[in-house]
Amino acid sequence: MVSSFSMPLLDTKPYFGKFGSYHPIFRNTQYMPLPANLPTDFLRSFVAGVDLGGLSAAATRLGRSASTLSLQIDRLEEIAGTALFIRKGRGLALTEAGAALLPYARRMLALNDEALTRLAYLGAMSGWLRLGLAEDLAEGWLPGLLG
């Protein structure tokens, strides 16, 4: 006798989190949910907003509009499943969850930037360059070229 058994990995009921949008990651299920990703663009906006005390200043620094940063922060809050900021007029204050996320966001951004810098220099040339030049070029033209 052969029996067949199947079990869904994720519950099919959608979860509409605190912010009212559908989260396929945070479904009501007894099984382990898939991990969510925190986009570095959103984290960079979050950290800049904290460091500069508001989204307008952060938008100027990042070269984006304030509405774009606001949408990115809203989306980050949706992914986190909780509010990260308490908006006080034009300023921002961190919630407990925002304060918990901030050191992780800084470390993630630092690691991201370090990896990109390393990759950029991976193919860079290094070593010695030897030039054979006439004496008048070596003494007159070359020092100005090399700075």
Coordinates of C-alpha atoms in Angstrom, one line a residue:
M1 CA 0.0 0.0 0.0
V2 CA 1.4 3.4 -1.1
S3 CA 0.2 6.5 0.7
S4 CA 0.8 10.1 -0.4
F5 CA 1.2 13.0 2.0
S6 CA 1.6 16.6 1.1
M7 CA 1.9 19.6 3.4
P8 CA 1.8 23.3 2.4
L9 CA 5.0 25.2 3.2
L10 CA 3.1 28.4 3.6
D11 CA -0.4 29.1 4.6
T12 CA -2.6 30.4 1.8
K13 CA -4.4 33.0 3.9
P14 CA -2.9 36.4 3.2
Y15 CA -1.7 38.6 6.1
F16 CA -2.6 42.3 6.0
G17 CA -0.2 43.7 8.5
K18 CA -0.4 46.7 10.7
F19 CA 0.1 49.0 7.7
G20 CA -2.7 47.4 5.7
S21 CA -0.6 45.9 2.8
Y22 CA -0.2 42.3 1.9
H23 CA 2.9 40.5 3.3
P24 CA 3.6 37.2 1.7
I25 CA 6.5 36.8 4.1
F26 CA 4.6 37.3 7.3
R27 CA 1.7 34.9 6.8
N28 CA -0.1 33.3 9.7
T29 CA 1.5 29.9 9.5
Q30 CA 2.9 27.2 11.8
Y31 CA 5.8 26.7 9.4
M32 CA 8.9 28.9 9.3
P33 CA 8.2 31.9 7.1
L34 CA 10.6 32.9 4.3
P35 CA 13.1 35.6 5.4
A36 CA 12.5 39.1 4.2
N37 CA 15.2 41.3 2.8
L38 CA 15.9 44.8 4.0
P39 CA 16.9 46.8 0.8
T40 CA 20.0 48.9 1.3
D41 CA 18.4 51.9 -0.4
F42 CA 15.7 51.9 2.2
L43 CA 18.2 51.4 5.0
R44 CA 20.4 54.2 3.6
S45 CA 17.3 56.5 3.7
F46 CA 16.5 55.4 7.2
V47 CA 20.0 56.1 8.5
A48 CA 20.2 59.4 6.7
G49 CA 16.8 60.5 8.2
V50 CA 18.1 59.6 11.7
D51 CA 21.5 61.3 11.2
L52 CA 20.1 64.5 9.7
G53 CA 17.0 64.7 11.9
G54 CA 14.4 64.7 9.1
L55 CA 13.5 63.4 5.7
S56 CA 13.9 66.7 3.9
A57 CA 17.5 67.1 4.8
A58 CA 18.1 63.3 4.1
A59 CA 16.5 63.7 0.7
T60 CA 18.8 66.6 -0.2
R61 CA 21.9 64.6 1.0
L62 CA 20.8 61.5 -1.0
G63 CA 19.8 63.4 -4.1
R64 CA 16.2 62.2 -3.9
S65 CA 12.8 63.9 -3.3
A66 CA 11.4 63.9 0.3
S67 CA 8.3 62.0 -1.0
T68 CA 10.5 59.3 -2.3
L69 CA 12.3 58.9 1.0
S70 CA 8.9 58.9 2.8
L71 CA 7.7 56.1 0.6
Q72 CA 10.9 54.2 1.2
I73 CA 10.6 54.6 5.0
D74 CA 6.9 53.5 4.8
R75 CA 8.0 50.4 2.8
L76 CA 10.7 49.6 5.3
E77 CA 8.2 49.9 8.1
E78 CA 5.9 47.5 6.2
I79 CA 8.8 45.0 5.8
A80 CA 9.7 45.4 9.5
G81 CA 6.0 45.0 10.4
T82 CA 6.2 47.9 12.8
A83 CA 6.7 51.7 12.9
L84 CA 10.3 52.8 13.0
F85 CA 9.7 56.6 13.5
I86 CA 7.4 58.8 15.4
R87 CA 6.9 61.8 13.3
K88 CA 7.0 65.0 15.3
G89 CA 6.0 67.8 13.0
R90 CA 9.0 68.2 10.7
G91 CA 11.3 66.1 12.9
L92 CA 11.7 62.4 13.5
A93 CA 12.1 60.4 16.7
L94 CA 12.9 56.7 16.7
T95 CA 10.5 54.1 18.1
E96 CA 11.9 51.2 20.2
A97 CA 12.0 49.1 17.0
G98 CA 13.7 51.9 15.1
A99 CA 16.4 52.2 17.8
A100 CA 16.9 48.4 17.6
L101 CA 17.2 48.5 13.8
L102 CA 19.6 51.5 13.6
P103 CA 22.9 49.7 14.6
Y104 CA 22.1 46.8 12.3
A105 CA 21.3 49.2 9.4
R106 CA 24.7 51.0 9.9
R107 CA 26.6 47.7 10.0
M108 CA 24.7 46.4 6.9
L109 CA 25.5 49.6 5.0
A110 CA 29.1 49.6 6.0
L111 CA 29.5 45.9 4.9
N112 CA 27.7 46.7 1.6
D113 CA 30.0 49.6 0.9
E114 CA 33.1 47.7 2.0
A115 CA 32.2 44.8 -0.4
L116 CA 31.6 47.2 -3.3
T117 CA 34.9 49.0 -2.6
R118 CA 36.7 45.7 -2.5
L119 CA 35.2 44.6 -5.8
A120 CA 36.0 47.9 -7.4
Y121 CA 39.7 47.6 -6.5
L122 CA 40.0 43.8 -7.2
G123 CA 40.8 44.4 -10.9
A124 CA 42.8 47.5 -10.4
M125 CA 46.4 47.5 -11.5
S126 CA 49.1 47.7 -8.9
G127 CA 52.9 47.5 -9.0
W128 CA 55.6 49.5 -10.7
L129 CA 55.6 51.4 -14.0
R130 CA 58.9 52.2 -15.6
L131 CA 59.2 54.8 -18.3
G132 CA 62.1 55.4 -20.6
L133 CA 62.2 59.1 -21.4
A134 CA 64.7 61.6 -22.7
E135 CA 66.3 63.6 -20.0
D136 CA 64.6 66.9 -21.0
L137 CA 61.1 65.3 -20.9
A138 CA 61.9 63.5 -17.6
E139 CA 63.0 66.7 -15.9
G140 CA 60.6 69.2 -17.5
W141 CA 57.4 67.5 -18.5
L142 CA 57.1 64.5 -16.2
P143 CA 57.0 66.2 -12.8
G144 CA 54.1 68.4 -13.9
L145 CA 52.2 65.4 -15.2
L146 CA 52.7 63.4 -12.0
G147 CA 51.7 66.3 -9.8

